[in-house]
mmCIF file of C-alpha atoms in Angstrom:
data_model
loop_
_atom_site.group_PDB
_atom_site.id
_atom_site.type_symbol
_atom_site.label_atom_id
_atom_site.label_comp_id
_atom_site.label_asym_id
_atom_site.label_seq_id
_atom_site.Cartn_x
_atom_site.Cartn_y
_atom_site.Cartn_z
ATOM 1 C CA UNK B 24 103.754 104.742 107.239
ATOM 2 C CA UNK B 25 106.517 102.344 107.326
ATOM 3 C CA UNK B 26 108.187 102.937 103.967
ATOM 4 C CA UNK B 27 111.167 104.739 105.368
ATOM 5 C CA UNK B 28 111.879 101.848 107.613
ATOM 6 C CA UNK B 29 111.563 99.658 104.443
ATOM 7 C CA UNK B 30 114.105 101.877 102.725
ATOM 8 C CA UNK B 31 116.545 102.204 105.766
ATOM 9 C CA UNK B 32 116.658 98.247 106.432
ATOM 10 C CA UNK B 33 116.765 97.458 102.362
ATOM 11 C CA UNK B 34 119.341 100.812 101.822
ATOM 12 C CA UNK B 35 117.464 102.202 98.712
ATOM 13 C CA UNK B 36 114.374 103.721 97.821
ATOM 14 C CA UNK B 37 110.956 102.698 96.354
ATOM 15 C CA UNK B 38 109.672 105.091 93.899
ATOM 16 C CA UNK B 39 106.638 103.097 93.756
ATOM 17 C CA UNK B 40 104.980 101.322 97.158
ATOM 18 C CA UNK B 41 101.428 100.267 96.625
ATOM 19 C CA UNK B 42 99.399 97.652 98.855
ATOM 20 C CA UNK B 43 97.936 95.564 96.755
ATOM 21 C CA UNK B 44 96.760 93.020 99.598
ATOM 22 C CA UNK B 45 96.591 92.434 103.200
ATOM 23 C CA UNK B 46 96.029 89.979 106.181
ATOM 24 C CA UNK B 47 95.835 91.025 109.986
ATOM 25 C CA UNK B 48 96.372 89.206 113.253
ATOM 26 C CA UNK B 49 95.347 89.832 116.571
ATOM 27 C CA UNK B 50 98.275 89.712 119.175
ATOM 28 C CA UNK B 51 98.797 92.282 122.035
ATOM 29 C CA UNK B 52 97.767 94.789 118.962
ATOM 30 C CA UNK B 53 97.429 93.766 115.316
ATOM 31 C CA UNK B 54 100.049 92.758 113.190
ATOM 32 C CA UNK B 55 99.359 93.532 109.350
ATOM 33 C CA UNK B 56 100.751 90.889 106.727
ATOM 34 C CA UNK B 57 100.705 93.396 103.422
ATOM 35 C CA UNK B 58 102.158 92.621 100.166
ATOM 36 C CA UNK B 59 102.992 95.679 98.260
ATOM 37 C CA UNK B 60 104.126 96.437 94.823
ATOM 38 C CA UNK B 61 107.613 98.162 94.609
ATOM 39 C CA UNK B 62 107.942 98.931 90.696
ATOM 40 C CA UNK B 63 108.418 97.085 87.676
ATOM 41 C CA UNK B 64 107.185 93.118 88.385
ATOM 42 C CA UNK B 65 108.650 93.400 92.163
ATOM 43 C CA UNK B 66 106.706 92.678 94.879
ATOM 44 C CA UNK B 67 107.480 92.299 98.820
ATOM 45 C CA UNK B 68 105.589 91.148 101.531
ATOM 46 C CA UNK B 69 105.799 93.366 104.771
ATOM 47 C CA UNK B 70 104.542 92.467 108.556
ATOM 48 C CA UNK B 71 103.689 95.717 110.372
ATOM 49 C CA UNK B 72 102.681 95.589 114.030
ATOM 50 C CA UNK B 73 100.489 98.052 115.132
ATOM 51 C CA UNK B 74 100.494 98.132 119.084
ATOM 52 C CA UNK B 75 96.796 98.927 121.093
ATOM 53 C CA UNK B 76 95.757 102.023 121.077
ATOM 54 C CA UNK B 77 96.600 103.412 124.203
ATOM 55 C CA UNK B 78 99.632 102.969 123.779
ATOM 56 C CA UNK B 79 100.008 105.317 121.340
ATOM 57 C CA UNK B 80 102.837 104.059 119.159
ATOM 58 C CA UNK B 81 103.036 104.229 115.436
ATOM 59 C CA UNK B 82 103.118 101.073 113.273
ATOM 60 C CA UNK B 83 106.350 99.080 113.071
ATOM 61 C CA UNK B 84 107.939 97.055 110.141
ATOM 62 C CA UNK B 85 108.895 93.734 112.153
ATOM 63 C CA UNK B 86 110.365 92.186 109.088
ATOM 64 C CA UNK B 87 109.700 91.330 105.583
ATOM 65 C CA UNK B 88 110.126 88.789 102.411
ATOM 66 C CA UNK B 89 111.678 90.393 99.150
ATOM 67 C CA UNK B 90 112.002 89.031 95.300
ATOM 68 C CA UNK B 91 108.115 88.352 95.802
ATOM 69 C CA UNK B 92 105.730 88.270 92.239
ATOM 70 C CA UNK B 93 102.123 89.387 92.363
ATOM 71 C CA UNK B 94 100.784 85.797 92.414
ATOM 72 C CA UNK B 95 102.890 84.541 95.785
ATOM 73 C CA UNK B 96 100.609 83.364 98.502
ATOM 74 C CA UNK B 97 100.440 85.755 101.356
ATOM 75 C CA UNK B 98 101.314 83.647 104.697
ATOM 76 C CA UNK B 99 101.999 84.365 108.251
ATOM 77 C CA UNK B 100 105.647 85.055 108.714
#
């Protein structure tokens, strides 16, 4: 849901976006810590905050680590 942010904030596009694994904290909603495979041996670690649900607001990329590799510990940023 937040690949088009991704794209806008990076200024290309992913052919290929796949979680491969996340962590989630609890704030005033849930922020997701996801690290996702972007082609080739490229990986990037995304947080997402997802706001309660009566609020009724779609996920948000709050920022994220490129130049990643599949075996980079994912961490609370």
């Amino acid at each position: 849901k937040v690949k088009s942010q991704l794209e806008e904030k990076e200024g290309k596009t992913f052919d290929v976006l796949t979680a491969v694994e996340f962590k989630t904290q609890v704030v005033a909603g849930t922020n997701y810590f996801i690290k996702v495979h972007v082609g080739n041996d490229e990986f990037m670690h995304l947080r997402v905050f997802q706001s309660l649900p009566h609020e009724e607001k779609p996920p948000s990329l709050h920022s994220y680590q490129s130049s990643k590799t599949k075996h980079d510990e994912l961490t609370f940023f």
